[in-house]
Coordinates of C-alpha atoms in Angstrom, one line a residue:
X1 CA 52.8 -31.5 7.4
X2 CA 49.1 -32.4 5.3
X3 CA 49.3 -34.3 2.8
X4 CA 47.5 -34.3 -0.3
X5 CA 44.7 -36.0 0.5
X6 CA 43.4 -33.6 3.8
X7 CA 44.5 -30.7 1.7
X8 CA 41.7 -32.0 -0.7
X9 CA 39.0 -32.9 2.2
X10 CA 39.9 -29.3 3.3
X11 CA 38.7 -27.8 0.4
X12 CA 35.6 -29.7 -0.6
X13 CA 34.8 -28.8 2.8
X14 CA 34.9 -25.2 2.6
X15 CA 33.4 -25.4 -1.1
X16 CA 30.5 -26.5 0.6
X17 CA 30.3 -24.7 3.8
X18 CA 30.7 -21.7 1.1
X19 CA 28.1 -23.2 -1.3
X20 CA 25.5 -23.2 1.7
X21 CA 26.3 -20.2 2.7
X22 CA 25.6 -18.6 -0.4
X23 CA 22.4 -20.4 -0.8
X24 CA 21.1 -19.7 2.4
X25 CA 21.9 -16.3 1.7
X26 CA 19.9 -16.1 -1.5
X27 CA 16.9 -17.7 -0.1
X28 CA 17.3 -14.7 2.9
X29 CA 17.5 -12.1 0.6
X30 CA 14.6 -13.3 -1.9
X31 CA 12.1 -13.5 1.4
X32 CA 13.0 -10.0 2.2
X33 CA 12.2 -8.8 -1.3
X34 CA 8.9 -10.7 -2.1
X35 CA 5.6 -9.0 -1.7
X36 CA 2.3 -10.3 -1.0
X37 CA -0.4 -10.0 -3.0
X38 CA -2.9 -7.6 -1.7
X39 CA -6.0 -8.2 -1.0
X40 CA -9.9 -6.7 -0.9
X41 CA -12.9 -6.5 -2.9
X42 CA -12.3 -4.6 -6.3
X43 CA -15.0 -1.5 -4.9
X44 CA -13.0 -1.6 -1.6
X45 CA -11.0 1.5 -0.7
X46 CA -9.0 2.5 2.5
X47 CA -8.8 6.1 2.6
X48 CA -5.7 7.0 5.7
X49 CA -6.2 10.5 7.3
X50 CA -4.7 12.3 10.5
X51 CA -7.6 13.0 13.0
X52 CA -5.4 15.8 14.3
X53 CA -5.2 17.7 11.3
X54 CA -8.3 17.1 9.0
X55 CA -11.5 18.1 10.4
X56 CA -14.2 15.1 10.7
X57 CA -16.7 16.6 8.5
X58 CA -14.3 16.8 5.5
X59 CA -13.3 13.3 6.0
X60 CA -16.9 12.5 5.8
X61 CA -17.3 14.7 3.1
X62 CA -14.7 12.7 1.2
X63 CA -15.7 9.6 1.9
X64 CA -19.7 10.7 0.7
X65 CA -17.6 11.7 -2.8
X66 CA -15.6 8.8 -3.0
X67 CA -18.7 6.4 -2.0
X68 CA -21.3 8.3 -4.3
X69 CA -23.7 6.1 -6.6
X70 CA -24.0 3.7 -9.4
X71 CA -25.5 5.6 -11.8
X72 CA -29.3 3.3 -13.9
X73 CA -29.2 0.5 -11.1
X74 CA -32.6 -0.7 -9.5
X75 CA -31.6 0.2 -5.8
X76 CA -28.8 2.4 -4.7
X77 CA -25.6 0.9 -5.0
X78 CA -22.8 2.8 -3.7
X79 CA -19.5 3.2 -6.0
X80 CA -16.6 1.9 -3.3
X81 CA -17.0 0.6 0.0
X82 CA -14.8 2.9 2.2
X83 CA -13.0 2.0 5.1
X84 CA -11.5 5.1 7.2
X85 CA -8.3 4.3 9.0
X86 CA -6.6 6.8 11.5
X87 CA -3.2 7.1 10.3
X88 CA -1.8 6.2 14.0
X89 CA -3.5 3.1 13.3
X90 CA -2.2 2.4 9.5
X91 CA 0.1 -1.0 10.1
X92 CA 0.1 -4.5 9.4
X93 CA -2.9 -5.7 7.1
X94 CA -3.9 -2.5 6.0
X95 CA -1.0 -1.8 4.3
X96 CA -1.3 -4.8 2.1
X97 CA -5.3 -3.9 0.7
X98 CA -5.5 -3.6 -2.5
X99 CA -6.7 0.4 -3.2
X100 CA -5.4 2.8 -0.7
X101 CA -6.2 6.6 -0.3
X102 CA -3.9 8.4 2.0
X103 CA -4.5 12.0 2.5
X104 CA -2.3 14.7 3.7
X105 CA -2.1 18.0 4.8
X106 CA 1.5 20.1 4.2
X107 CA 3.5 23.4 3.2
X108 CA 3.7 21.5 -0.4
X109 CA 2.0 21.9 -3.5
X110 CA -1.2 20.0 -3.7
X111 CA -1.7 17.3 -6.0
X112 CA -2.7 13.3 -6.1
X113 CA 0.1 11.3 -6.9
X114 CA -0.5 7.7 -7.7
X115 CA 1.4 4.4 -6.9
X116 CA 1.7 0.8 -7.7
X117 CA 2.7 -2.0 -5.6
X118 CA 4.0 0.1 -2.9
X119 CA 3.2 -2.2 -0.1
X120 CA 2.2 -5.8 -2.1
X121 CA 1.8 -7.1 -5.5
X122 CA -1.4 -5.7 -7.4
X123 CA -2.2 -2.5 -5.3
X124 CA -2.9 0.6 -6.2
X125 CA -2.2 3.9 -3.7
X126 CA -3.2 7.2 -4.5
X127 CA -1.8 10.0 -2.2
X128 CA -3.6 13.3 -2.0
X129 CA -1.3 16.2 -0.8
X130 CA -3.1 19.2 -0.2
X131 CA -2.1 22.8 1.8
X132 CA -5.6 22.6 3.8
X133 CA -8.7 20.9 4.5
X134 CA -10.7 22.5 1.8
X135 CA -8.2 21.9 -0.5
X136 CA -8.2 18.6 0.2
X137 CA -11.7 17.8 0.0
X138 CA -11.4 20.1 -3.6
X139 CA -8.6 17.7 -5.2
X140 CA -10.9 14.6 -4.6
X141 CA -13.9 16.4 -6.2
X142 CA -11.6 17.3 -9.1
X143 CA -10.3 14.0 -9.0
X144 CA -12.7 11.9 -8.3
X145 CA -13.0 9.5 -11.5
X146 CA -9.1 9.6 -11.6
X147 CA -9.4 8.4 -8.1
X148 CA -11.9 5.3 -7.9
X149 CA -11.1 3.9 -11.4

């Protein structure tokens, strides 16, 4: 039979092996949920399409719109700097730029939806959902000051 004293011993122990626990399991959970903070230069933009289902030329068309001109400058200076990713190729550290276009043919209605912090802390994702090329490149020509600012 314990006595007293290792029933004690017994239960600090387990208070402790319980209070590590918990604290390990804290820490594990808050590294899951943290973000990083994204990153690029503020005129920056990745703009995500599918090569097998939007033509070249209207991804060149939208990346002409989205690029476009500062209007009263001394020498051209384009509006964003864009960066065209295949969407096969959309993983790891272009997920945590800052401003992110990612375009997308469907059956649903088209629109431009957009998000914050989707991927890391301080980024901005629009999402441009059309039913066809056309209407795709359309929406950003609409759009288009909704879009870069």
């Amino acid at each position: 039979m314990a006595n007293k004293h290792q029933i004690g011993l017994m239960l600090v122990k387990i208070l402790i092996i319980s209070l590590v626990f918990l604290f390990v399991a804290t820490q594990c959970n808050r590294m899951v949920s943290e973000k990083s903070v994204a990153w690029g230069d503020y005129n920056e933009c990745v703009l995500v399409y599918n090569s097998k289902t939007v033509p070249q030329n209207i991804i060149d068309q939208i990346k002409d719109s989205l690029t476009g001109l500062y209007p009263f400058t001394p020498q051209p200076e384009p509006l964003m700097n864009v960066i065209l990713i295949d969407s096969s190729n959309f993983i790891g550290f272009y997920r945590s730029h800052q401003f992110i276009v990612i375009t997308s043919l469907g059956d649903r209605k088209s629109e431009v939806i957009r998000k914050t912090d989707v991927w890391a802390k301080g980024q901005t994702v629009i999402y441009i959902l059309a039913t066809s090329p056309s209407t795709l490149f359309h929406l950003v020509q609409i759009e288009k000051e909704a879009i870069i600012s």
